[in-house]
Amino acid sequence: MITATSCWSCWAKTPQPNRQSPSKQTPRSCPSPPRGWADPMSIVEPTQIWWTVEELANSGLPELPGSKPGINALAQRFGWRVIEGCAKRKVGRGGGWIYHWSVLPLAARRKLLVDASEALNERPDRGNAWAAFDSLPETAKTKARTRLAALQMADGLHQSGVTHVHAVAEAARQCGSSARSIYNWIGMVEGVAPEDRLAYLVPRNRLAVRKPIKATCNRAFMDYLKSLYLRLEQPTYAQCYRDACAKARHEGWDVPTNKTAKRRLDTEVPRITQVFAREGEGGLMRCFPAQIRDRSTLTALEGVNADCHKIDVFVRWPDGTINRPQIVAFQDLYSGKMLSWRVDNDPNKVMVMAAFGELVETWGIPRHCLFDNGREFANKWMTGGAPTRFRFKMRDDDPLGVLPMMGIKIHWATPAHGQAKPIERGFRDFASSLAKDPRFKGAYTGNRPDAKPENYGSRAVPLDTFLKVVSEGIAEHNARQGRLSATARGRSFDETFAESYAAAPIRKATEDQRRLWLMGQEVGKLNKNSGQFQLYGNFYHSNWMSEHAGDRVVARFDPEDLHSGVHIYAVDGSHLGFAECQQKVGFFDVTGAKEEARRKRRIKKAQKELLNANRPLSIEDIAADMDARAPDLLTQLEAKVVKPVFSKKPVSVPRHQVTSDPAVVEARKAFENRVEQRKKSDPKPKAVGRFQPASTPRARFQDAKDIIAKSDAGKRVGSGEADWLRSYIELPEYRGFQKVEQFAKRDDAG
């Protein structure tokens, strides 16, 4: 510690406890400091001020005996106990005397001062000091700020003309500390820049490095306990501890307490490792936040994503089969709108190709497609020739798929990972609203085996009814107001898509490109003599094929009508010509033939009778009312900016212009009239200022609930409200109120 006075003469006049006798006192009129005196601010005190007899005997300081009787004899000879303020009784067990360091022999005092100076020189640099300050709790930082304020007060008083001693005394009185504490704090910041003093004034006990005291644990016991606990079966820790204790009793191991073993396990095995060992890769991925990708930089139809979803409704197909149908849908990445969809018994490449064809026919050609690597998407019809496919065997002579030939870039998402495909959010709406439509009464299966309704299996919906309800549900899904995505901002998916679609450059398909997605493909060789091509028992030939006899070609055909003929392409993708079916073996549906072998009949025989008591309206009446109130599906939008894309390879077949259909023109005019009437009856609300949330936490939470309820009800949500809600639900305030509300509901239900 460092003490300071204004000058040597003042220090000499101040009563000091290290004066051994009156004869050794420094004269008051000493004009100059003693030898070795440099500056009052450089006076150093040892770290330990008071010493017991036993500590002095074991200290090894020069000119001190090494035994307790020797120390007692030295104290009696020099009269340490009679010097005022230099000796006092020890408090606590054993009693005895403790002595001030100033009564020790000169050599011993020099040794203590040298050790204190070396400790002072070991002060950390400013970077480490501030790093240590930042890691301390707020209580320690508050103490450091109090000390700095006291030193600043003392410096201010001293600079105003007050002596340093009186300035320190006044600062000590003001801050409620002793003058000795002020001098100690001055020593702690000696030579430190004023702007860095705060970091050096923290309590030293908080900076001391303490080695944690660990209870002894048998290594074999801990290894056995960790092997039991870190399993995918996720046994409880209590059970693992009991089994480990049983093993320890058999082997004679030392057994730590339950809590000690758990602390040691948590210390040795990181939490993420425990989650991975007990929950697998799924749990490991949940330990890290999901990637957030910004879709606001896209435009309408710039990118689409697609996936399959099994709807939880029993459907009766025309052939009598009853099962849960699969729907494949293409969704616009920018707006979230469902652009096209198809339904079938099981996922297959034909339904994917048909849905993609509807997408291109109705809206245009996207630039990017996001799929997972399911067989229905990674098939050679769609993605053949793509360099990053990981399905099916790849051959050098594989024909190009539809997407590579149209210049669409393919992206593969992580399988079974819903966060990688935004369309999974739309399928969640289908599972909660569309599958539970009143017209599906008795056909809903539940989304889990343990969530089956009481009327499970009592009815199967006809296919035509199912398709009608799905069409209405997807149209309502796209037109629902109050969407909270970053691009919708309170609008519907239809409005969001239409705004960007009208200004974005849309690529339209040519007549030659249209053949690509309307047909499947098969690779084969033409007959080496006649050039005839055989496919599924049918023979195809045209006169021009004789010139290409024996060539390897790609045949594109309608999978549901093999008798309509095939288009023959070279392996490089160039169109050679059309070949008619010469020998008709009989109608053959290749799609049905492949799927029939894997299809299982699942027909429920027993039906449970439901009681309709306490229901003011029957479910049939509600379904009929919904059919009566069902809105007409809106006519598809037309692109304002069209950018045609032509095949990279030259084609031999001339392009044909499609004449305008009068029925289509009439339907478009009717749609425009309805849009104008809707604008007059329900004009878009005027823009208002940015949404201002409430000033209190409870009111802000209520605002968030009101906006979410408005969105769920399909009402329009302002862009300011949507922006504020997206940022507010990430705050701890919202999550805290939400948990409190959940606990309250749980208590009420209990």
XYZ file of C-alpha atoms in Angstrom:
750
model
C 0.000 0.000 0.000
C 1.141 3.585 -0.630
C 0.765 6.402 1.824
C 1.510 10.035 1.126
C 1.848 13.348 2.897
C 2.465 16.802 1.504
C 6.210 16.825 2.303
C 8.870 15.157 4.401
C 8.636 17.677 7.225
C 4.894 17.094 7.509
C 5.489 13.366 7.565
C 8.113 13.820 10.252
C 5.715 15.909 12.358
C 2.973 13.282 12.023
C 2.975 10.709 14.873
C 4.219 7.441 13.380
C 3.858 4.034 15.011
C 7.286 2.876 13.810
C 9.280 5.039 16.204
C 10.966 2.555 18.497
C 12.099 5.086 21.105
C 12.124 8.840 21.637
C 15.835 8.920 21.014
C 15.340 7.560 17.504
C 12.710 10.085 16.473
C 13.569 12.352 13.546
C 14.024 15.999 14.644
C 11.082 18.219 13.759
C 13.424 20.783 12.276
C 14.986 18.353 9.815
C 15.462 20.500 6.698
C 15.892 17.602 4.315
C 14.456 14.091 4.039
C 16.502 11.143 5.250
C 18.651 9.086 2.944
C 16.612 7.127 0.455
C 13.650 9.534 0.604
C 12.385 10.227 -2.899
C 8.809 11.401 -2.823
C 6.015 10.989 -0.312
C 3.889 9.362 -3.049
C 6.559 6.651 -3.440
C 6.439 5.427 0.172
C 5.468 1.769 0.011
C 3.957 -0.328 2.757
C 4.151 -4.104 2.821
C 1.146 -6.138 1.905
C 0.863 -7.585 5.430
C 0.833 -4.924 8.175
C 0.217 -6.995 11.318
C 2.157 -10.187 12.159
C 1.621 -12.920 14.727
C 4.559 -14.478 16.589
C 4.179 -17.708 14.646
C 4.106 -15.879 11.289
C 7.273 -13.947 12.176
C 9.036 -17.144 13.205
C 8.129 -18.828 9.885
C 8.653 -15.762 7.654
C 12.388 -16.181 7.121
C 12.927 -12.424 7.310
C 16.480 -11.284 8.048
C 17.519 -10.510 11.671
C 14.502 -12.423 13.027
C 14.754 -15.658 15.054
C 13.207 -18.772 13.579
C 11.303 -19.842 16.693
C 8.416 -18.462 18.731
C 10.461 -18.188 21.978
C 13.107 -16.239 20.045
C 10.494 -13.783 18.692
C 8.998 -13.298 22.173
C 12.463 -12.637 23.617
C 13.221 -10.089 20.859
C 9.901 -8.303 21.492
C 10.569 -8.131 25.232
C 14.118 -6.827 24.769
C 13.087 -3.949 22.436
C 9.805 -3.262 24.188
C 7.504 -3.822 21.218
C 4.444 -4.146 23.434
C 4.891 -0.743 25.094
C 5.153 1.215 21.807
C 1.818 2.909 21.300
C -0.189 1.568 18.387
C 2.348 -1.106 17.481
C 1.102 -4.120 19.470
C -2.292 -5.534 20.348
C -3.921 -8.681 21.563
C -4.883 -11.293 18.975
C -8.605 -11.916 18.755
C -9.766 -15.503 18.484
C -8.549 -18.946 19.477
C -5.118 -19.163 21.010
C -4.806 -15.471 21.888
C -1.307 -14.001 21.972
C 0.164 -10.808 20.592
C 0.367 -9.365 17.070
C 2.903 -6.679 16.114
C 3.008 -3.860 13.549
C 5.596 -4.269 10.820
C 7.279 -0.984 11.766
C 8.726 -2.487 14.972
C 10.727 -5.100 13.070
C 14.486 -4.779 12.561
C 15.643 -2.587 9.691
C 16.745 -5.475 7.460
C 13.381 -7.174 7.862
C 11.528 -3.957 7.044
C 13.659 -3.418 3.937
C 12.878 -6.940 2.775
C 9.142 -6.343 3.193
C 9.326 -3.023 1.307
C 11.310 -4.581 -1.548
C 8.699 -7.337 -1.872
C 5.916 -4.727 -1.873
C 7.680 -2.704 -4.592
C 8.055 -5.782 -6.771
C 4.371 -6.561 -6.297
C 3.565 -2.959 -7.275
C 5.587 -3.313 -10.467
C 3.533 -6.394 -11.388
C 0.495 -4.221 -12.006
C -1.386 -5.397 -15.166
C -1.399 -3.274 -18.293
C -4.427 -1.160 -19.152
C -5.866 -3.731 -21.569
C -5.895 -6.533 -19.019
C -7.098 -4.161 -16.310
C -10.130 -3.066 -18.329
C -10.842 -6.675 -19.353
C -10.822 -7.693 -15.678
C -13.032 -4.715 -14.812
C -15.543 -5.689 -17.490
C -15.835 -9.222 -16.113
C -16.682 -8.108 -12.558
C -20.234 -7.842 -11.222
C -21.919 -4.481 -10.903
C -21.364 -4.295 -7.129
C -17.567 -4.341 -7.566
C -17.781 -1.744 -10.342
C -19.859 0.511 -8.078
C -17.180 0.332 -5.379
C -14.536 1.307 -7.923
C -16.611 4.310 -9.018
C -17.009 5.398 -5.370
C -13.250 5.232 -4.847
C -12.589 7.209 -8.016
C -15.015 9.914 -6.874
C -13.180 10.165 -3.541
C -9.804 10.539 -5.272
C -11.185 13.166 -7.623
C -12.567 15.087 -4.645
C -9.193 14.942 -2.877
C -7.368 16.122 -5.987
C -9.817 18.974 -6.458
C -9.417 20.170 -2.886
C -5.626 19.914 -3.074
C -5.502 21.927 -6.309
C -7.674 24.632 -4.744
C -5.016 25.318 -2.086
C -5.876 22.863 0.691
C -2.993 20.758 1.938
C -2.913 17.207 0.767
C -3.444 15.795 4.252
C -6.523 17.911 4.861
C -7.810 17.194 1.331
C -7.546 13.446 1.977
C -9.205 13.811 5.381
C -12.121 15.794 3.931
C -12.559 13.315 1.062
C -12.573 10.450 3.544
C -15.218 12.201 5.621
C -17.386 12.881 2.601
C -17.281 9.301 1.273
C -17.523 7.653 4.712
C -14.102 5.976 4.605
C -10.895 6.397 6.546
C -7.922 8.505 5.454
C -5.804 5.338 5.371
C -8.204 3.905 2.737
C -7.805 7.035 0.635
C -4.014 6.701 0.777
C -4.313 3.036 -0.217
C -6.457 3.986 -3.225
C -3.890 6.634 -4.190
C -1.252 3.923 -4.201
C -3.391 1.694 -6.405
C -3.479 4.303 -9.187
C 0.034 5.678 -8.880
C 1.410 6.346 -12.367
C -1.919 5.468 -14.029
C -3.533 7.802 -16.545
C -6.636 9.549 -15.156
C -8.891 7.935 -17.762
C -7.742 4.427 -16.720
C -7.916 4.823 -12.927
C -11.369 3.267 -12.658
C -10.093 -0.104 -13.890
C -7.359 -0.189 -11.181
C -9.619 0.796 -8.265
C -11.683 -2.398 -8.147
C -11.433 -4.381 -4.886
C -8.373 -6.572 -5.064
C -10.156 -9.536 -3.536
C -12.339 -9.691 -6.687
C -9.252 -9.899 -8.883
C -7.643 -12.739 -6.966
C -7.547 -15.994 -8.890
C -9.014 -18.713 -6.751
C -8.651 -22.327 -7.552
C -11.996 -24.076 -7.269
C -12.224 -26.594 -4.484
C -13.310 -29.859 -6.021
C -14.521 -32.818 -4.118
C -12.659 -35.992 -4.925
C -14.505 -38.209 -7.395
C -13.473 -41.679 -8.413
C -12.544 -41.580 -12.107
C -13.901 -45.074 -12.775
C -17.216 -44.103 -11.149
C -17.519 -40.940 -13.277
C -16.692 -42.808 -16.492
C -19.341 -45.396 -15.683
C -21.896 -42.686 -14.825
C -21.241 -40.755 -18.048
C -21.527 -43.923 -20.130
C -24.936 -44.582 -18.578
C -26.210 -41.028 -18.950
C -24.994 -40.120 -22.454
C -27.352 -42.380 -24.423
C -30.047 -41.789 -27.019
C -32.566 -43.565 -24.792
C -32.382 -40.470 -22.534
C -32.471 -42.180 -19.129
C -32.971 -39.924 -16.125
C -29.925 -38.838 -14.187
C -31.351 -40.288 -10.965
C -31.612 -43.748 -12.521
C -28.077 -43.519 -13.931
C -26.724 -42.448 -10.531
C -28.421 -45.386 -8.807
C -26.979 -47.836 -11.349
C -23.516 -46.291 -10.958
C -23.750 -46.561 -7.167
C -24.667 -50.226 -7.472
C -21.597 -50.763 -9.637
C -19.463 -48.823 -7.137
C -20.579 -51.008 -4.235
C -19.623 -54.087 -6.217
C -16.217 -52.705 -7.211
C -15.450 -50.911 -3.949
C -15.261 -47.419 -5.482
C -15.625 -44.200 -3.552
C -19.070 -42.773 -4.242
C -19.519 -38.978 -4.423
C -22.798 -37.386 -3.493
C -25.567 -37.018 -6.042
C -25.096 -33.274 -6.521
C -21.295 -33.514 -6.602
C -21.400 -36.140 -9.336
C -23.916 -34.074 -11.352
C -21.746 -30.940 -11.075
C -18.674 -32.899 -12.142
C -20.541 -34.410 -15.094
C -21.780 -30.992 -16.244
C -18.245 -29.590 -15.881
C -16.513 -32.357 -17.814
C -19.136 -32.808 -20.549
C -20.287 -29.619 -22.327
C -24.011 -29.053 -22.635
C -23.979 -29.312 -26.437
C -22.207 -32.667 -26.219
C -24.823 -33.895 -23.757
C -27.641 -32.812 -26.076
C -26.004 -34.510 -29.061
C -25.453 -37.731 -27.114
C -29.024 -37.854 -25.775
C -31.045 -36.272 -28.617
C -28.988 -36.981 -31.724
C -28.454 -34.683 -34.667
C -31.906 -33.126 -34.331
C -31.151 -31.948 -30.810
C -27.720 -30.756 -31.871
C -29.215 -28.548 -34.590
C -31.648 -27.035 -32.074
C -28.690 -25.798 -30.030
C -27.865 -23.299 -32.756
C -30.166 -20.609 -34.181
C -31.682 -21.169 -37.589
C -30.332 -19.222 -40.538
C -32.416 -16.156 -41.398
C -32.590 -15.498 -45.122
C -33.904 -12.239 -46.509
C -36.520 -12.669 -49.260
C -37.222 -8.958 -49.658
C -34.433 -8.658 -52.262
C -36.228 -11.083 -54.606
C -38.998 -10.353 -57.088
C -42.130 -12.263 -58.008
C -41.347 -15.557 -59.763
C -37.596 -15.062 -59.399
C -37.483 -18.141 -57.218
C -39.933 -20.903 -56.279
C -39.807 -23.815 -53.872
C -41.793 -27.026 -53.922
C -42.516 -29.939 -51.635
C -45.004 -32.738 -51.035
C -47.425 -32.946 -48.128
C -49.723 -35.771 -47.052
C -53.116 -34.342 -46.131
C -54.759 -35.860 -43.047
C -58.034 -36.716 -44.795
C -59.307 -40.033 -46.116
C -60.222 -39.729 -49.821
C -62.080 -42.236 -51.992
C -60.539 -42.462 -55.449
C -62.514 -43.406 -58.574
C -61.095 -46.958 -58.505
C -62.359 -47.463 -54.932
C -59.021 -46.924 -53.203
C -59.187 -45.064 -49.887
C -56.065 -43.376 -48.576
C -54.566 -40.040 -47.550
C -53.659 -38.119 -50.724
C -50.384 -36.360 -51.383
C -50.317 -32.774 -52.633
C -47.339 -31.221 -54.396
C -47.307 -27.431 -54.576
C -45.033 -24.733 -55.981
C -44.753 -21.559 -53.877
C -43.329 -18.179 -54.829
C -40.388 -17.367 -52.553
C -40.879 -13.607 -52.620
C -44.565 -13.372 -51.735
C -45.384 -16.807 -50.284
C -48.238 -17.361 -52.752
C -49.140 -20.917 -53.818
C -48.801 -20.803 -57.599
C -49.718 -24.345 -58.684
C -50.521 -27.735 -57.169
C -51.429 -31.327 -58.017
C -52.876 -34.231 -56.000
C -52.169 -37.963 -56.348
C -52.059 -41.171 -54.325
C -48.313 -41.076 -53.745
C -45.528 -38.634 -54.651
C -44.328 -39.223 -58.205
C -42.548 -37.394 -60.966
C -45.664 -37.156 -63.131
C -47.572 -35.016 -60.630
C -44.477 -32.852 -60.080
C -44.112 -32.360 -63.823
C -47.812 -31.493 -64.169
C -47.651 -28.927 -61.330
C -44.519 -27.404 -62.836
C -46.200 -27.225 -66.226
C -49.157 -25.358 -64.730
C -46.741 -22.952 -63.048
C -44.962 -22.119 -66.299
C -48.133 -22.016 -68.400
C -49.971 -19.701 -65.996
C -47.248 -17.432 -64.619
C -43.944 -17.895 -66.431
C -40.514 -19.465 -66.068
C -38.760 -19.009 -62.703
C -35.022 -18.456 -62.462
C -34.416 -20.585 -59.348
C -36.077 -23.721 -57.969
C -35.580 -24.981 -54.411
C -36.244 -28.699 -53.802
C -35.202 -31.364 -51.371
C -33.667 -34.474 -52.933
C -36.836 -36.572 -52.849
C -37.216 -39.014 -55.727
C -40.218 -37.158 -57.092
C -38.102 -33.979 -57.533
C -34.632 -35.368 -58.251
C -35.871 -37.557 -61.100
C -34.164 -37.436 -64.475
C -37.241 -35.959 -66.179
C -36.922 -32.836 -64.059
C -33.258 -32.476 -63.121
C -31.315 -34.826 -65.411
C -27.849 -33.473 -66.131
C -27.718 -31.222 -63.065
C -24.201 -31.477 -61.568
C -25.365 -31.574 -57.944
C -27.978 -34.333 -58.076
C -27.610 -37.063 -55.461
C -30.371 -39.416 -56.603
C -30.289 -42.293 -59.067
C -27.302 -43.474 -61.050
C -25.773 -40.828 -63.274
C -24.662 -41.784 -66.786
C -22.812 -39.775 -69.377
C -25.573 -40.278 -71.937
C -28.397 -39.165 -69.601
C -30.625 -36.608 -71.336
C -30.973 -33.146 -69.907
C -33.945 -32.632 -67.632
C -36.605 -29.987 -68.072
C -35.102 -27.508 -65.598
C -31.516 -27.508 -66.987
C -32.833 -27.198 -70.539
C -34.911 -24.132 -69.568
C -31.980 -22.458 -67.806
C -33.454 -22.801 -64.295
C -30.899 -23.032 -61.504
C -31.619 -25.845 -59.049
C -30.983 -25.560 -55.297
C -31.191 -28.560 -52.975
C -32.523 -28.065 -49.458
C -31.710 -30.239 -46.460
C -34.154 -33.192 -46.345
C -36.526 -33.377 -43.361
C -35.572 -29.821 -42.394
C -38.601 -27.546 -42.530
C -36.605 -24.363 -41.938
C -34.861 -24.829 -45.281
C -38.144 -24.694 -47.258
C -40.575 -21.786 -46.649
C -43.431 -23.820 -48.128
C -43.534 -25.863 -44.920
C -45.148 -22.852 -43.230
C -47.978 -22.955 -45.768
C -48.435 -26.689 -45.265
C -48.881 -26.006 -41.553
C -51.901 -23.865 -42.460
C -53.246 -26.700 -44.593
C -52.898 -29.149 -41.697
C -54.724 -26.850 -39.246
C -57.453 -25.344 -41.406
C -57.909 -27.137 -44.716
C -57.766 -30.681 -43.310
C -60.325 -29.765 -40.635
C -62.842 -28.291 -43.051
C -66.441 -29.106 -42.011
C -67.022 -30.806 -45.356
C -64.414 -33.402 -44.337
C -66.498 -34.527 -41.340
C -65.598 -38.101 -40.419
C -62.690 -38.227 -42.878
C -60.142 -36.294 -40.779
C -57.481 -38.685 -39.467
C -55.550 -36.487 -37.008
C -51.965 -35.387 -37.471
C -50.537 -38.048 -35.128
C -51.412 -41.653 -34.328
C -52.397 -40.616 -30.798
C -54.529 -37.677 -32.013
C -57.251 -39.567 -33.850
C -60.742 -38.071 -33.495
C -63.629 -40.121 -32.148
C -65.136 -40.438 -35.635
C -61.879 -41.690 -37.155
C -62.439 -43.725 -40.311
C -66.210 -43.213 -40.414
C -66.163 -41.594 -43.854
C -64.034 -41.116 -46.961
C -64.468 -37.941 -49.006
C -65.062 -38.389 -52.757
C -62.198 -37.173 -54.892
C -64.182 -34.436 -56.639
C -65.358 -32.996 -53.294
C -61.814 -33.111 -51.959
C -60.392 -31.267 -54.980
C -63.104 -28.608 -54.734
C -62.391 -27.916 -51.063
C -58.629 -27.844 -51.660
C -59.073 -25.321 -54.482
C -61.123 -23.046 -52.235
C -58.683 -23.458 -49.349
C -55.644 -22.527 -51.443
C -57.459 -19.523 -52.904
C -58.404 -18.368 -49.370
C -54.826 -18.997 -48.206
C -53.479 -16.685 -50.926
C -56.133 -13.971 -50.446
C -56.071 -13.814 -46.626
C -55.218 -10.357 -45.322
C -52.902 -9.568 -42.414
C -49.827 -11.561 -43.443
C -46.864 -10.643 -41.255
C -43.951 -11.640 -43.494
C -41.266 -9.088 -44.350
C -42.561 -8.716 -47.900
C -46.329 -8.848 -47.254
C -46.319 -6.355 -44.357
C -49.982 -6.813 -43.514
C -51.216 -7.494 -47.033
C -52.293 -10.776 -48.594
C -50.032 -13.051 -50.617
C -52.078 -12.238 -53.727
C -51.526 -8.492 -53.342
C -47.834 -8.921 -52.579
C -47.299 -11.141 -55.621
C -49.375 -8.953 -57.953
C -47.455 -5.786 -57.053
C -44.070 -7.324 -57.869
C -45.328 -9.417 -60.797
C -46.550 -6.327 -62.633
C -43.074 -4.753 -62.628
C -40.749 -7.779 -62.758
C -39.357 -9.119 -66.070
C -41.210 -12.411 -66.521
C -39.864 -15.116 -68.829
C -42.608 -16.771 -70.884
C -42.300 -20.211 -72.481
C -42.266 -20.833 -76.216
C -44.275 -23.532 -77.962
C -41.180 -25.723 -78.209
C -40.458 -25.367 -74.496
C -44.051 -26.242 -73.678
C -43.441 -29.800 -74.867
C -40.725 -30.269 -72.261
C -42.919 -30.378 -69.156
C -46.042 -31.879 -70.743
C -44.250 -35.158 -71.476
C -42.115 -37.786 -69.835
C -38.885 -38.966 -71.383
C -37.293 -42.297 -72.180
C -33.839 -43.014 -73.617
C -33.508 -45.718 -76.230
C -32.147 -46.693 -79.639
C -33.887 -46.574 -82.989
C -34.116 -49.832 -84.888
C -30.882 -50.331 -86.802
C -32.744 -51.179 -90.004
C -35.998 -49.201 -90.083
C -35.416 -46.568 -87.420
C -38.568 -47.660 -85.558
C -38.811 -46.814 -81.831
C -40.441 -49.139 -79.295
C -41.864 -47.891 -75.977
C -43.997 -49.892 -73.483
C -45.234 -52.324 -76.135
C -46.077 -49.627 -78.689
C -44.168 -48.916 -81.904
C -43.558 -45.405 -83.281
C -42.276 -44.429 -86.688
C -42.156 -41.646 -89.229
C -40.405 -41.586 -92.587
C -37.626 -39.254 -91.422
C -36.583 -41.754 -88.707
C -35.059 -44.095 -91.303
C -32.239 -41.590 -91.748
C -31.336 -41.941 -88.043
C -31.511 -45.743 -87.809
C -29.452 -47.100 -84.915
C -29.042 -43.674 -83.211
C -29.523 -43.231 -79.506
C -32.416 -40.804 -78.927
C -34.692 -39.393 -76.228
C -38.435 -39.895 -76.617
C -40.782 -37.445 -74.909
C -44.360 -38.585 -74.442
C -47.596 -38.055 -72.559
C -47.459 -40.607 -69.703
C -51.252 -40.911 -69.647
C -51.735 -41.342 -73.401
C -49.022 -43.343 -75.126
C -51.129 -43.639 -78.275
C -50.901 -39.912 -78.989
C -47.359 -40.294 -80.344
C -43.903 -39.261 -79.165
C -41.484 -36.430 -79.896
C -37.981 -37.642 -80.700
C -34.969 -35.627 -79.507
C -31.262 -36.138 -79.977
C -29.194 -36.825 -76.851
C -27.924 -33.227 -76.912
C -31.520 -31.929 -76.636
C -32.235 -30.883 -80.210
C -35.681 -31.797 -81.563
C -35.645 -34.277 -84.435
C -39.346 -34.720 -85.146
C -42.662 -36.319 -84.248
C -43.414 -40.051 -84.513
C -46.925 -41.493 -84.601
C -47.977 -44.692 -82.865
C -48.042 -47.430 -85.542
C -49.128 -50.467 -83.497
C -51.656 -49.876 -80.706
C -51.386 -52.679 -78.216
C -54.076 -51.125 -76.004
C -54.505 -48.220 -73.642
C -51.675 -48.226 -71.150
C -51.191 -45.770 -68.307
C -47.537 -45.942 -67.269
C -48.168 -43.866 -64.165
C -50.920 -46.128 -62.902
C -48.887 -49.251 -63.684
C -45.932 -48.104 -61.586
C -47.966 -46.861 -58.659
C -50.436 -49.773 -58.518
C -47.742 -52.220 -57.382
C -46.946 -50.074 -54.306
C -50.479 -49.035 -53.451
C -52.127 -50.714 -50.444
C -55.791 -50.799 -49.802
C -56.708 -49.301 -46.470
C -60.464 -49.409 -46.085
C -62.096 -49.123 -42.707
C -65.026 -51.596 -42.218
C -66.443 -50.484 -38.909
C -67.910 -47.018 -38.467
C -68.804 -45.377 -35.212
C -72.054 -43.549 -34.819
C -71.666 -39.947 -33.575
C -74.072 -38.119 -31.334
C -75.066 -34.694 -32.618
C -76.712 -33.514 -29.404
C -76.184 -29.903 -28.280
C -75.471 -28.810 -31.840
C -77.760 -26.056 -33.101
C -76.781 -26.815 -36.685
C -75.749 -30.083 -38.251
C -72.375 -30.295 -39.913
C -74.100 -30.968 -43.236
C -75.926 -27.642 -42.997
C -72.644 -25.847 -42.263
C -70.960 -27.542 -45.235
C -73.849 -26.594 -47.528
C -73.703 -23.011 -46.290
C -69.960 -22.834 -46.966
C -70.540 -24.157 -50.492
C -73.151 -21.470 -51.056
C -70.865 -18.716 -49.745
C -67.752 -19.926 -51.571
C -66.287 -17.041 -53.641
C -65.451 -17.394 -57.298
C -61.801 -18.080 -57.939
C -60.039 -14.997 -59.261
C -58.770 -15.053 -62.786
C -54.999 -15.456 -62.917
C -52.932 -12.284 -63.235
C -51.265 -11.369 -66.487
C -47.642 -10.290 -66.595
C -47.077 -6.685 -67.668
C -43.394 -7.112 -68.559
C -42.623 -10.221 -70.595
C -39.147 -11.440 -71.419
C -39.267 -14.525 -73.691
C -36.621 -17.213 -73.308
C -35.691 -19.398 -76.234
C -33.946 -22.735 -76.260
C -30.173 -22.638 -76.358
C -30.136 -25.274 -79.113
C -31.481 -24.506 -82.607
C -34.747 -26.260 -83.342
C -35.998 -27.559 -86.650
C -39.701 -27.158 -85.961
C -41.067 -23.638 -86.567
C -42.751 -21.834 -83.676
C -46.501 -21.314 -83.811
C -48.403 -18.361 -82.537
C -51.354 -19.129 -80.273
C -54.455 -17.306 -81.367
C -56.435 -15.484 -78.688
C -59.415 -17.429 -77.363
C -62.670 -15.362 -77.216
C -63.671 -17.159 -74.032
C -60.408 -16.150 -72.358
C -60.820 -12.533 -73.461
C -64.387 -12.463 -72.134
C -63.315 -13.950 -68.788
C -60.525 -11.391 -68.473
C -62.950 -8.513 -69.060
C -65.334 -9.917 -66.432
C -62.480 -10.160 -63.954
C -61.427 -6.551 -64.582
C -65.004 -5.386 -64.015
C -65.170 -7.248 -60.708
C -61.863 -5.707 -59.612
C -63.135 -2.211 -60.356
C -66.360 -2.841 -58.429
C -64.378 -4.166 -55.487
C -62.189 -1.058 -55.427
C -65.276 1.159 -55.319
C -67.014 -0.830 -52.574
C -63.950 -1.535 -50.424
C -61.279 1.083 -51.178
C -57.816 0.592 -49.802
C -57.396 2.489 -46.535
C -55.327 5.629 -46.667
C -51.786 5.479 -45.413
C -51.344 6.740 -41.902
C -48.330 7.517 -39.801
C -46.070 4.826 -38.448
C -47.655 2.641 -35.797
C -46.943 3.887 -32.270
C -46.913 1.132 -29.627
C -48.092 1.678 -26.070
C -45.760 3.099 -23.436
C -46.213 0.383 -20.772
C -45.039 -3.245 -21.083
C -48.465 -4.765 -20.392
C -50.131 -2.495 -22.965
C -47.451 -3.298 -25.555
C -48.045 -7.028 -25.031
C -51.774 -6.468 -25.508
C -51.054 -4.551 -28.740
C -49.063 -7.534 -30.028
C -51.926 -9.919 -29.169
C -54.429 -7.669 -30.957
C -52.302 -7.565 -34.128
C -51.842 -11.364 -34.123
C -55.588 -11.859 -33.603
C -56.313 -9.470 -36.473
C -53.938 -11.428 -38.716
C -55.491 -14.776 -37.751
C -58.951 -13.359 -38.510
C -57.839 -12.432 -42.038
C -58.144 -8.703 -41.509
C -55.765 -6.175 -43.038
C -52.722 -5.362 -40.889
C -50.836 -2.120 -41.464
C -47.229 -2.244 -42.578
C -46.145 -0.302 -39.486
C -47.933 -2.777 -37.225
C -46.355 -5.743 -39.016
C -42.841 -4.244 -38.802
C -43.208 -3.445 -35.101
C -44.625 -6.898 -34.274
C -41.780 -8.761 -35.996
C -39.211 -6.926 -33.884
C -41.257 -6.988 -30.645
C -41.845 -10.772 -30.539
C -38.058 -11.267 -30.414
C -37.751 -9.263 -27.170
C -37.619 -10.905 -23.712
C -40.564 -8.717 -22.667
C -42.928 -10.478 -25.090
C -41.638 -13.965 -24.278
C -41.970 -13.289 -20.556
C -45.594 -12.149 -20.790
C -46.337 -15.074 -23.099
C -44.987 -17.622 -20.594
C -46.925 -16.002 -17.743
C -50.101 -16.212 -19.803
C -49.429 -19.875 -20.660
C -48.895 -20.747 -16.995
C -52.119 -18.948 -16.050
C -54.088 -20.889 -18.668
C -52.531 -24.134 -17.481
C -53.486 -23.389 -13.872
C -57.046 -22.525 -14.903
C -57.315 -25.744 -16.882
C -55.934 -27.747 -13.964
